[in-house]
Short mmCIF file of N, CA, C and O in Angstrom, two decimals:
data_model
loop_
_atom_site.label_atom_id
_atom_site.label_comp_id
_atom_site.label_asym_id
_atom_site.label_seq_id
_atom_site.Cartn_x
_atom_site.Cartn_y
_atom_site.Cartn_z
N UNK A 26 -39.72 4.66 -15.96
CA UNK A 26 -39.52 4.07 -14.65
C UNK A 26 -39.75 5.16 -13.59
O UNK A 26 -39.14 6.21 -13.63
N UNK A 27 -40.63 4.89 -12.69
CA UNK A 27 -40.89 5.85 -11.62
C UNK A 27 -40.26 5.37 -10.33
O UNK A 27 -40.15 4.17 -10.08
N UNK A 28 -39.86 6.32 -9.54
CA UNK A 28 -39.27 6.01 -8.24
C UNK A 28 -40.34 6.21 -7.18
O UNK A 28 -40.91 7.28 -7.08
N UNK A 29 -40.62 5.16 -6.42
CA UNK A 29 -41.64 5.27 -5.39
C UNK A 29 -40.97 5.56 -4.06
O UNK A 29 -40.02 4.90 -3.67
N UNK A 30 -41.46 6.57 -3.38
CA UNK A 30 -40.96 6.92 -2.07
C UNK A 30 -41.74 6.11 -1.04
O UNK A 30 -42.98 6.10 -1.06
N UNK A 31 -41.03 5.41 -0.20
CA UNK A 31 -41.68 4.59 0.81
C UNK A 31 -42.48 5.46 1.77
O UNK A 31 -42.08 6.56 2.11
N UNK A 32 -43.62 4.96 2.22
CA UNK A 32 -44.44 5.70 3.17
C UNK A 32 -43.80 5.71 4.55
O UNK A 32 -44.15 6.52 5.39
N UNK A 33 -42.87 4.80 4.77
CA UNK A 33 -42.19 4.74 6.06
C UNK A 33 -41.00 5.69 6.13
O UNK A 33 -40.44 5.88 7.20
N UNK A 34 -40.61 6.29 5.01
CA UNK A 34 -39.44 7.16 4.98
C UNK A 34 -39.56 8.35 5.94
O UNK A 34 -38.62 8.61 6.70
N UNK A 35 -40.68 9.07 5.97
CA UNK A 35 -40.76 10.18 6.94
C UNK A 35 -40.66 9.71 8.39
O UNK A 35 -40.07 10.39 9.22
N UNK A 36 -41.21 8.54 8.68
CA UNK A 36 -41.11 8.01 10.05
C UNK A 36 -39.67 7.68 10.39
O UNK A 36 -39.18 8.02 11.48
N UNK A 37 -38.97 7.05 9.46
CA UNK A 37 -37.57 6.71 9.69
C UNK A 37 -36.73 7.97 9.85
O UNK A 37 -35.89 8.06 10.75
N UNK A 38 -36.97 8.96 8.98
CA UNK A 38 -36.24 10.23 9.11
C UNK A 38 -36.54 10.92 10.43
O UNK A 38 -35.65 11.48 11.06
N UNK A 39 -37.77 10.88 10.87
CA UNK A 39 -38.14 11.47 12.15
C UNK A 39 -37.43 10.81 13.31
O UNK A 39 -36.94 11.47 14.22
N UNK A 40 -37.35 9.48 13.28
CA UNK A 40 -36.64 8.75 14.34
C UNK A 40 -35.17 9.09 14.33
O UNK A 40 -34.56 9.32 15.39
N UNK A 41 -34.57 9.17 13.14
CA UNK A 41 -33.15 9.53 13.05
C UNK A 41 -32.91 10.93 13.59
O UNK A 41 -31.96 11.17 14.34
N UNK A 42 -33.79 11.87 13.26
CA UNK A 42 -33.64 13.24 13.75
C UNK A 42 -33.76 13.27 15.27
O UNK A 42 -32.98 13.94 15.95
N UNK A 43 -34.72 12.54 15.81
CA UNK A 43 -34.87 12.50 17.27
C UNK A 43 -33.65 11.90 17.95
O UNK A 43 -33.20 12.40 18.98
N UNK A 44 -33.10 10.83 17.37
CA UNK A 44 -31.91 10.22 17.96
C UNK A 44 -30.71 11.16 17.90
O UNK A 44 -29.94 11.28 18.87
N UNK A 45 -30.53 11.84 16.76
CA UNK A 45 -29.43 12.80 16.66
C UNK A 45 -29.61 13.97 17.62
O UNK A 45 -28.65 14.41 18.26
N UNK A 46 -30.83 14.44 17.75
CA UNK A 46 -31.11 15.53 18.68
C UNK A 46 -30.82 15.09 20.12
O UNK A 46 -30.21 15.84 20.89
N UNK A 47 -31.25 13.89 20.47
CA UNK A 47 -30.99 13.38 21.81
C UNK A 47 -29.49 13.23 22.06
O UNK A 47 -29.00 13.54 23.15
N UNK A 48 -28.75 12.77 21.05
CA UNK A 48 -27.31 12.61 21.20
C UNK A 48 -26.62 13.96 21.39
O UNK A 48 -25.75 14.12 22.26
N UNK A 49 -27.03 14.95 20.61
CA UNK A 49 -26.44 16.28 20.75
C UNK A 49 -26.79 16.87 22.11
O UNK A 49 -25.95 17.44 22.80
N UNK A 50 -28.05 16.69 22.53
CA UNK A 50 -28.49 17.23 23.81
C UNK A 50 -27.74 16.57 24.96
O UNK A 50 -27.26 17.25 25.88
N UNK A 51 -27.61 15.25 24.92
CA UNK A 51 -26.90 14.54 25.99
C UNK A 51 -25.43 14.92 26.01
O UNK A 51 -24.84 15.13 27.08
N UNK A 52 -24.82 15.03 24.85
CA UNK A 52 -23.41 15.42 24.78
C UNK A 52 -23.18 16.82 25.31
O UNK A 52 -22.22 17.08 26.04
N UNK A 53 -24.09 17.74 24.99
CA UNK A 53 -23.93 19.11 25.49
C UNK A 53 -24.15 19.17 26.98
O UNK A 53 -23.49 19.93 27.68
N UNK A 54 -25.06 18.36 27.51
CA UNK A 54 -25.28 18.33 28.96
C UNK A 54 -24.06 17.80 29.68
O UNK A 54 -23.67 18.32 30.73
N UNK A 55 -23.43 16.76 29.14
CA UNK A 55 -22.23 16.20 29.78
C UNK A 55 -21.11 17.22 29.77
O UNK A 55 -20.45 17.46 30.78
N UNK A 56 -20.90 17.85 28.63
CA UNK A 56 -19.83 18.85 28.52
C UNK A 56 -20.12 20.03 29.43
O UNK A 56 -19.25 20.51 30.15
N UNK A 57 -21.38 20.50 29.43
CA UNK A 57 -21.73 21.65 30.25
C UNK A 57 -21.63 21.34 31.73
O UNK A 57 -21.23 22.19 32.52
N UNK A 58 -22.01 20.13 32.13
CA UNK A 58 -21.91 19.77 33.54
C UNK A 58 -20.46 19.72 33.99
O UNK A 58 -20.12 20.20 35.08
N UNK A 59 -19.59 19.18 33.14
CA UNK A 59 -18.17 19.13 33.53
C UNK A 59 -17.57 20.53 33.55
O UNK A 59 -16.76 20.85 34.42
N UNK A 60 -17.97 21.38 32.60
CA UNK A 60 -17.49 22.76 32.61
C UNK A 60 -17.98 23.50 33.84
O UNK A 60 -17.25 24.27 34.46
N UNK A 61 -19.24 23.27 34.22
CA UNK A 61 -19.79 23.93 35.40
C UNK A 61 -19.06 23.48 36.66
O UNK A 61 -18.72 24.30 37.52
N UNK A 62 -18.79 22.16 36.77
CA UNK A 62 -18.06 21.66 37.93
C UNK A 62 -16.67 22.26 38.00
O UNK A 62 -16.21 22.66 39.06
N UNK A 63 -16.00 22.34 36.84
CA UNK A 63 -14.65 22.90 36.81
C UNK A 63 -14.66 24.36 37.22
O UNK A 63 -13.83 24.78 38.03
N UNK A 64 -15.62 25.12 36.71
CA UNK A 64 -15.67 26.54 37.06
C UNK A 64 -16.07 26.73 38.52
O UNK A 64 -15.59 27.65 39.18
N UNK A 65 -16.93 25.85 39.05
CA UNK A 65 -17.30 25.96 40.47
C UNK A 65 -16.10 25.69 41.35
O UNK A 65 -15.86 26.40 42.33
N UNK A 66 -15.33 24.66 40.98
CA UNK A 66 -14.13 24.36 41.76
C UNK A 66 -13.15 25.52 41.72
O UNK A 66 -12.57 25.91 42.74
N UNK A 67 -12.97 26.11 40.54
CA UNK A 67 -12.06 27.26 40.42
C UNK A 67 -12.55 28.43 41.25
O UNK A 67 -11.78 29.09 41.95
N UNK A 68 -13.87 28.68 41.17
CA UNK A 68 -14.43 29.80 41.93
C UNK A 68 -14.33 29.55 43.42
O UNK A 68 -14.07 30.47 44.20
N UNK A 69 -14.55 28.29 43.84
CA UNK A 69 -14.44 27.99 45.26
C UNK A 69 -13.01 28.15 45.75
O UNK A 69 -12.78 28.63 46.86
N UNK A 70 -12.05 27.76 44.91
CA UNK A 70 -10.66 27.93 45.33
C UNK A 70 -10.29 29.41 45.38
O UNK A 70 -9.56 29.85 46.27
N UNK A 71 -10.82 30.20 44.45
CA UNK A 71 -10.59 31.64 44.49
C UNK A 71 -11.30 32.27 45.69
O UNK A 71 -10.76 33.16 46.35
N UNK A 72 -12.52 31.78 45.96
CA UNK A 72 -13.26 32.34 47.09
C UNK A 72 -12.66 31.91 48.41
O UNK A 72 -12.75 32.64 49.41
N UNK A 73 -12.02 30.74 48.44
CA UNK A 73 -11.37 30.29 49.67
C UNK A 73 -10.22 31.21 50.03
O UNK A 73 -9.96 31.49 51.20
N UNK A 74 -9.52 31.69 49.01
CA UNK A 74 -8.43 32.62 49.29
C UNK A 74 -8.97 34.02 49.60
O UNK A 74 -8.33 34.79 50.30
N UNK A 75 -10.18 34.33 49.08
CA UNK A 75 -10.81 35.61 49.35
C UNK A 75 -12.03 35.36 50.24
O UNK A 75 -13.05 34.89 49.79
N UNK A 76 -11.92 35.67 51.51
CA UNK A 76 -12.97 35.36 52.48
C UNK A 76 -14.06 36.42 52.52
O UNK A 76 -14.88 36.42 53.42
N UNK A 77 -14.09 37.33 51.53
CA UNK A 77 -15.09 38.39 51.54
C UNK A 77 -16.47 37.88 51.12
O UNK A 77 -17.47 38.51 51.42
N UNK A 78 -16.55 36.72 50.43
CA UNK A 78 -17.83 36.17 50.00
C UNK A 78 -18.42 35.30 51.11
O UNK A 78 -17.72 34.49 51.72
N UNK A 79 -19.73 35.46 51.32
CA UNK A 79 -20.41 34.61 52.29
C UNK A 79 -20.79 33.29 51.62
O UNK A 79 -20.69 33.15 50.39
N UNK A 80 -21.22 32.34 52.45
CA UNK A 80 -21.62 31.04 51.89
C UNK A 80 -22.82 31.19 50.96
O UNK A 80 -22.92 30.53 49.95
N UNK A 81 -23.73 32.10 51.29
CA UNK A 81 -24.91 32.32 50.46
C UNK A 81 -24.51 32.88 49.09
O UNK A 81 -25.04 32.47 48.06
N UNK A 82 -23.57 33.80 49.05
CA UNK A 82 -23.10 34.36 47.79
C UNK A 82 -22.40 33.30 46.94
O UNK A 82 -22.54 33.27 45.73
N UNK A 83 -21.66 32.41 47.60
CA UNK A 83 -21.00 31.32 46.88
C UNK A 83 -22.03 30.41 46.24
O UNK A 83 -21.89 30.00 45.09
N UNK A 84 -23.09 30.08 46.99
CA UNK A 84 -24.13 29.22 46.45
C UNK A 84 -24.88 29.89 45.30
O UNK A 84 -25.22 29.24 44.30
N UNK A 85 -25.14 31.18 45.44
CA UNK A 85 -25.82 31.90 44.36
C UNK A 85 -24.96 31.93 43.11
O UNK A 85 -25.45 31.78 41.99
N UNK A 86 -23.67 32.10 43.28
CA UNK A 86 -22.75 32.12 42.14
C UNK A 86 -22.71 30.74 41.47
O UNK A 86 -22.72 30.64 40.24
N UNK A 87 -22.67 29.69 42.26
CA UNK A 87 -22.65 28.33 41.70
C UNK A 87 -23.94 28.05 40.95
O UNK A 87 -23.94 27.44 39.88
N UNK A 88 -25.08 28.51 41.49
CA UNK A 88 -26.37 28.31 40.80
C UNK A 88 -26.40 29.07 39.48
O UNK A 88 -26.94 28.58 38.49
N UNK A 89 -25.83 30.27 39.45
CA UNK A 89 -25.79 31.04 38.21
C UNK A 89 -24.95 30.34 37.15
O UNK A 89 -25.31 30.32 35.96
N UNK A 90 -23.85 29.75 37.57
CA UNK A 90 -23.00 29.02 36.62
C UNK A 90 -23.74 27.81 36.07
O UNK A 90 -23.71 27.53 34.86
N UNK A 91 -24.46 27.08 36.93
CA UNK A 91 -25.20 25.91 36.47
C UNK A 91 -26.35 26.32 35.55
O UNK A 91 -26.66 25.63 34.58
N UNK A 92 -27.00 27.44 35.83
CA UNK A 92 -28.08 27.91 34.97
C UNK A 92 -27.56 28.28 33.59
O UNK A 92 -28.19 27.99 32.56
N UNK A 93 -26.38 28.90 33.55
CA UNK A 93 -25.77 29.24 32.26
C UNK A 93 -25.44 27.99 31.47
O UNK A 93 -25.63 27.94 30.26
N UNK A 94 -24.95 26.96 32.16
CA UNK A 94 -24.63 25.70 31.49
C UNK A 94 -25.90 25.05 30.93
O UNK A 94 -25.89 24.50 29.84
N UNK A 95 -27.02 25.14 31.66
CA UNK A 95 -28.28 24.58 31.18
C UNK A 95 -28.80 25.30 29.96
O UNK A 95 -29.37 24.70 29.05
N UNK A 96 -28.61 26.62 29.90
CA UNK A 96 -29.09 27.37 28.73
C UNK A 96 -28.27 27.03 27.49
O UNK A 96 -28.80 27.05 26.38
N UNK A 97 -27.01 26.70 27.66
CA UNK A 97 -26.18 26.29 26.53
C UNK A 97 -26.70 24.97 25.95
O UNK A 97 -26.74 24.80 24.73
N UNK A 98 -27.10 24.06 26.82
CA UNK A 98 -27.67 22.80 26.35
C UNK A 98 -28.96 23.01 25.58
O UNK A 98 -29.21 22.35 24.58
N UNK A 99 -29.77 23.94 26.04
CA UNK A 99 -31.02 24.24 25.35
C UNK A 99 -30.75 24.85 23.99
O UNK A 99 -31.43 24.54 23.01
N UNK A 100 -29.74 25.70 23.91
CA UNK A 100 -29.36 26.28 22.61
C UNK A 100 -28.90 25.19 21.65
O UNK A 100 -29.25 25.21 20.46
N UNK A 101 -28.11 24.26 22.14
CA UNK A 101 -27.64 23.17 21.29
C UNK A 101 -28.81 22.32 20.79
O UNK A 101 -28.84 21.91 19.63
N UNK A 102 -29.77 22.09 21.67
CA UNK A 102 -30.94 21.32 21.28
C UNK A 102 -31.75 22.05 20.21
O UNK A 102 -32.17 21.45 19.22
N UNK A 103 -31.96 23.34 20.39
CA UNK A 103 -32.71 24.12 19.41
C UNK A 103 -31.99 24.14 18.06
O UNK A 103 -32.62 24.00 17.01
N UNK A 104 -30.67 24.29 18.09
CA UNK A 104 -29.91 24.30 16.84
C UNK A 104 -29.97 22.94 16.14
O UNK A 104 -30.12 22.86 14.93
N UNK A 105 -29.87 21.87 16.92
CA UNK A 105 -29.92 20.53 16.34
C UNK A 105 -31.28 20.26 15.70
O UNK A 105 -31.36 19.70 14.59
N UNK A 106 -32.35 20.69 16.36
CA UNK A 106 -33.68 20.48 15.79
C UNK A 106 -33.85 21.30 14.52
O UNK A 106 -34.38 20.80 13.51
N UNK A 107 -33.40 22.55 14.53
CA UNK A 107 -33.55 23.41 13.35
C UNK A 107 -32.82 22.84 12.15
O UNK A 107 -33.39 22.73 11.05
N UNK A 108 -31.57 22.46 12.33
CA UNK A 108 -30.79 21.93 11.21
C UNK A 108 -31.32 20.56 10.79
O UNK A 108 -31.42 20.25 9.59
N UNK A 109 -31.69 19.73 11.75
CA UNK A 109 -32.20 18.40 11.43
C UNK A 109 -33.48 18.44 10.62
O UNK A 109 -33.62 17.73 9.63
N UNK A 110 -34.41 19.28 11.05
CA UNK A 110 -35.67 19.38 10.31
C UNK A 110 -35.46 19.98 8.92
O UNK A 110 -36.07 19.52 7.94
N UNK A 111 -34.62 20.99 8.84
CA UNK A 111 -34.37 21.60 7.52
C UNK A 111 -33.70 20.61 6.58
O UNK A 111 -34.06 20.52 5.40
N UNK A 112 -32.72 19.87 7.09
CA UNK A 112 -32.03 18.91 6.24
C UNK A 112 -32.95 17.77 5.81
O UNK A 112 -32.92 17.34 4.65
N UNK A 113 -33.79 17.29 6.73
CA UNK A 113 -34.71 16.20 6.38
C UNK A 113 -35.74 16.66 5.36
O UNK A 113 -36.00 15.97 4.37
N UNK A 114 -36.31 17.84 5.59
CA UNK A 114 -37.30 18.35 4.64
C UNK A 114 -36.66 18.63 3.28
O UNK A 114 -37.25 18.34 2.23
N UNK A 115 -35.44 19.18 3.29
CA UNK A 115 -34.74 19.44 2.04
C UNK A 115 -34.41 18.16 1.28
O UNK A 115 -34.52 18.10 0.06
N UNK A 116 -34.00 17.12 2.02
CA UNK A 116 -33.68 15.85 1.37
C UNK A 116 -34.91 15.23 0.73
O UNK A 116 -34.85 14.71 -0.40
N UNK A 117 -36.03 15.30 1.43
CA UNK A 117 -37.27 14.76 0.86
C UNK A 117 -37.67 15.56 -0.38
O UNK A 117 -38.04 14.99 -1.41
N UNK A 118 -37.60 16.88 -0.28
CA UNK A 118 -37.97 17.73 -1.42
C UNK A 118 -37.05 17.48 -2.61
O UNK A 118 -37.51 17.42 -3.76
N UNK A 119 -35.76 17.35 -2.37
CA UNK A 119 -34.82 17.08 -3.47
C UNK A 119 -35.10 15.74 -4.11
O UNK A 119 -35.05 15.60 -5.34
N UNK A 120 -35.39 14.74 -3.28
CA UNK A 120 -35.69 13.41 -3.83
C UNK A 120 -36.92 13.42 -4.71
O UNK A 120 -36.94 12.83 -5.79
N UNK A 121 -37.95 14.12 -4.26
CA UNK A 121 -39.18 14.21 -5.05
C UNK A 121 -38.93 14.97 -6.35
O UNK A 121 -39.39 14.57 -7.42
N UNK A 122 -38.17 16.08 -6.25
CA UNK A 122 -37.89 16.88 -7.46
C UNK A 122 -37.08 16.08 -8.47
O UNK A 122 -37.37 16.13 -9.68
N UNK A 123 -36.09 15.36 -8.02
CA UNK A 123 -35.26 14.57 -8.94
C UNK A 123 -36.09 13.45 -9.57
O UNK A 123 -35.98 13.18 -10.77
N UNK A 124 -36.94 12.81 -8.76
CA UNK A 124 -37.79 11.74 -9.30
C UNK A 124 -38.74 12.28 -10.37
O UNK A 124 -38.91 11.67 -11.44
N UNK A 125 -39.34 13.42 -10.10
CA UNK A 125 -40.28 13.99 -11.07
C UNK A 125 -39.58 14.47 -12.33
O UNK A 125 -40.11 14.34 -13.43
N UNK A 126 -38.37 15.01 -12.18
CA UNK A 126 -37.66 15.45 -13.38
C UNK A 126 -37.20 14.25 -14.22
O UNK A 126 -37.24 14.31 -15.45
N UNK A 127 -36.79 13.17 -13.57
CA UNK A 127 -36.42 11.97 -14.32
C UNK A 127 -37.64 11.40 -15.05
O UNK A 127 -37.54 10.95 -16.20
N UNK A 128 -38.78 11.45 -14.39
CA UNK A 128 -40.01 10.98 -15.03
C UNK A 128 -40.38 11.87 -16.21
O UNK A 128 -40.78 11.39 -17.27
N UNK A 129 -40.22 13.20 -16.03
CA UNK A 129 -40.52 14.12 -17.13
C UNK A 129 -39.59 13.95 -18.31
O UNK A 129 -40.02 14.01 -19.46
N UNK A 130 -38.30 13.71 -18.03
CA UNK A 130 -37.34 13.50 -19.12
C UNK A 130 -37.65 12.19 -19.85
O UNK A 130 -37.54 12.11 -21.09
N UNK A 131 -38.06 11.16 -19.11
CA UNK A 131 -38.37 9.89 -19.78
C UNK A 131 -39.63 10.01 -20.64
O UNK A 131 -39.75 9.32 -21.65
N UNK A 132 -40.54 10.89 -20.27
CA UNK A 132 -41.75 11.08 -21.07
C UNK A 132 -41.51 11.97 -22.28
O UNK A 132 -42.09 11.75 -23.34
N UNK A 133 -40.68 13.01 -22.10
CA UNK A 133 -40.39 13.93 -23.21
C UNK A 133 -38.87 14.16 -23.30
O UNK A 133 -38.33 15.13 -22.77
N UNK A 134 -38.18 13.25 -23.96
CA UNK A 134 -36.71 13.37 -24.04
C UNK A 134 -36.25 14.65 -24.76
O UNK A 134 -35.16 15.14 -24.49
N UNK A 135 -37.10 15.20 -25.61
CA UNK A 135 -36.69 16.41 -26.34
C UNK A 135 -36.66 17.64 -25.43
O UNK A 135 -36.01 18.64 -25.76
N UNK A 136 -37.31 17.59 -24.29
CA UNK A 136 -37.33 18.72 -23.34
C UNK A 136 -36.31 18.54 -22.22
O UNK A 136 -36.40 19.20 -21.19
N UNK A 137 -35.34 17.67 -22.45
CA UNK A 137 -34.37 17.36 -21.40
C UNK A 137 -33.61 18.59 -20.91
O UNK A 137 -33.43 18.78 -19.70
N UNK A 138 -33.19 19.45 -21.79
CA UNK A 138 -32.42 20.64 -21.41
C UNK A 138 -33.18 21.58 -20.50
O UNK A 138 -32.66 22.02 -19.46
N UNK A 139 -34.42 21.88 -20.86
CA UNK A 139 -35.20 22.80 -20.03
C UNK A 139 -35.60 22.17 -18.70
O UNK A 139 -35.63 22.84 -17.67
N UNK A 140 -35.89 20.87 -18.72
CA UNK A 140 -36.23 20.19 -17.47
C UNK A 140 -35.02 20.18 -16.53
O UNK A 140 -35.14 20.44 -15.33
N UNK A 141 -33.85 19.88 -17.09
CA UNK A 141 -32.64 19.83 -16.26
C UNK A 141 -32.30 21.21 -15.69
O UNK A 141 -31.92 21.33 -14.53
N UNK A 142 -32.47 22.25 -16.50
CA UNK A 142 -32.20 23.62 -16.02
C UNK A 142 -33.14 23.99 -14.87
O UNK A 142 -32.72 24.52 -13.85
N UNK A 143 -34.42 23.68 -15.04
CA UNK A 143 -35.40 23.97 -13.99
C UNK A 143 -35.12 23.15 -12.74
O UNK A 143 -35.23 23.66 -11.62
N UNK A 144 -34.71 21.90 -12.92
CA UNK A 144 -34.37 21.04 -11.79
C UNK A 144 -33.21 21.64 -11.01
O UNK A 144 -33.26 21.73 -9.78
N UNK A 145 -32.16 22.01 -11.70
CA UNK A 145 -30.98 22.56 -11.02
C UNK A 145 -31.31 23.85 -10.27
O UNK A 145 -30.86 24.06 -9.15
N UNK A 146 -32.12 24.69 -10.88
CA UNK A 146 -32.52 25.94 -10.22
C UNK A 146 -33.34 25.63 -8.95
O UNK A 146 -33.12 26.24 -7.90
N UNK A 147 -34.24 24.68 -9.04
CA UNK A 147 -35.04 24.29 -7.87
C UNK A 147 -34.19 23.69 -6.77
O UNK A 147 -34.37 23.98 -5.59
N UNK A 148 -33.22 22.84 -7.15
CA UNK A 148 -32.33 22.25 -6.15
C UNK A 148 -31.48 23.30 -5.45
O UNK A 148 -31.22 23.21 -4.25
N UNK A 149 -31.07 24.30 -6.20
CA UNK A 149 -30.29 25.40 -5.59
C UNK A 149 -31.12 26.14 -4.55
O UNK A 149 -30.64 26.45 -3.46
N UNK A 150 -32.39 26.40 -4.87
CA UNK A 150 -33.25 27.10 -3.92
C UNK A 150 -33.51 26.26 -2.67
O UNK A 150 -33.54 26.78 -1.55
N UNK A 151 -33.70 24.97 -2.85
CA UNK A 151 -33.91 24.08 -1.70
C UNK A 151 -32.66 24.07 -0.82
O UNK A 151 -32.74 24.18 0.40
N UNK A 152 -31.50 23.95 -1.45
CA UNK A 152 -30.24 23.92 -0.69
C UNK A 152 -29.99 25.26 0.02
O UNK A 152 -29.45 25.29 1.13
N UNK A 153 -30.41 26.34 -0.60
CA UNK A 153 -30.27 27.65 0.03
C UNK A 153 -31.09 27.73 1.31
O UNK A 153 -30.63 28.28 2.32
N UNK A 154 -32.29 27.18 1.29
CA UNK A 154 -33.12 27.17 2.49
C UNK A 154 -32.45 26.37 3.61
O UNK A 154 -32.50 26.76 4.78
N UNK A 155 -31.80 25.27 3.27
CA UNK A 155 -31.09 24.47 4.27
C UNK A 155 -29.91 25.25 4.83
O UNK A 155 -29.64 25.23 6.04
N UNK A 156 -29.20 25.96 3.99
CA UNK A 156 -28.06 26.76 4.45
C UNK A 156 -28.54 27.88 5.36
O UNK A 156 -27.89 28.20 6.36
N UNK A 157 -29.70 28.48 5.04
CA UNK A 157 -30.27 29.50 5.94
C UNK A 157 -30.56 28.91 7.30
O UNK A 157 -30.34 29.55 8.33
N UNK A 158 -31.09 27.69 7.35
CA UNK A 158 -31.35 27.03 8.63
C UNK A 158 -30.05 26.80 9.40
O UNK A 158 -30.01 26.97 10.63
N UNK A 159 -28.99 26.45 8.69
CA UNK A 159 -27.69 26.26 9.35
C UNK A 159 -27.19 27.58 9.92
O UNK A 159 -26.68 27.63 11.05
N UNK A 160 -27.36 28.65 9.19
CA UNK A 160 -26.93 29.97 9.68
C UNK A 160 -27.73 30.37 10.93
O UNK A 160 -27.17 30.88 11.90
N UNK A 161 -29.04 30.10 10.90
CA UNK A 161 -29.87 30.40 12.07
C UNK A 161 -29.42 29.57 13.28
O UNK A 161 -29.35 30.06 14.40
N UNK A 162 -29.09 28.29 13.04
CA UNK A 162 -28.61 27.45 14.13
C UNK A 162 -27.29 27.97 14.70
O UNK A 162 -27.10 27.98 15.92
N UNK A 163 -26.40 28.42 13.86
CA UNK A 163 -25.14 29.00 14.32
C UNK A 163 -25.41 30.27 15.13
O UNK A 163 -24.77 30.50 16.17
N UNK A 164 -26.35 31.08 14.67
CA UNK A 164 -26.71 32.28 15.43
C UNK A 164 -27.32 31.92 16.79
O UNK A 164 -27.05 32.60 17.78
N UNK A 165 -28.13 30.87 16.82
CA UNK A 165 -28.71 30.45 18.09
C UNK A 165 -27.61 30.08 19.07
O UNK A 165 -27.64 30.45 20.24
N UNK A 166 -26.61 29.35 18.59
CA UNK A 166 -25.56 28.87 19.49
C UNK A 166 -24.67 30.00 19.96
O UNK A 166 -24.39 30.13 21.15
N UNK A 167 -24.21 30.86 19.05
CA UNK A 167 -23.17 31.81 19.40
C UNK A 167 -23.66 33.20 19.77
O UNK A 167 -22.95 33.94 20.46
N UNK A 168 -24.84 33.62 19.32
CA UNK A 168 -25.27 34.99 19.56
C UNK A 168 -26.28 35.07 20.70
O UNK A 168 -26.19 35.95 21.54
N UNK A 169 -27.22 34.19 20.72
CA UNK A 169 -28.29 34.27 21.74
C UNK A 169 -27.82 33.80 23.08
O UNK A 169 -27.00 33.05 23.30
#
């Protein structure tokens, strides 16, 4: 028995990844905008008590805060795309590997042990690549 992978599967996975990326991006923009507003209000209240800042300096400071909030959203988007693509590609690769190993075992049942060992080793390497993508995404968010 062979398992057929639908030709529409990559399209469906691509749409799901795009929707998840858009959701993460929109959520980070909402959070960042509210954080920027809160920090601007705090800074304005601090600046109101300290009259040493001119109106131009206040505006420049507010623009810097908003720019920082925008870069956080971009980082979240990059991390979401990296993890999403790695997970989708890994899932497809694992599905193909499992299907081929099941087909190989059904054709040569006496080689089941070696096929299963090779399958498990391959799945571990695929999963390791996905974990590396997750680590890179975490670095994008917190370090860059």
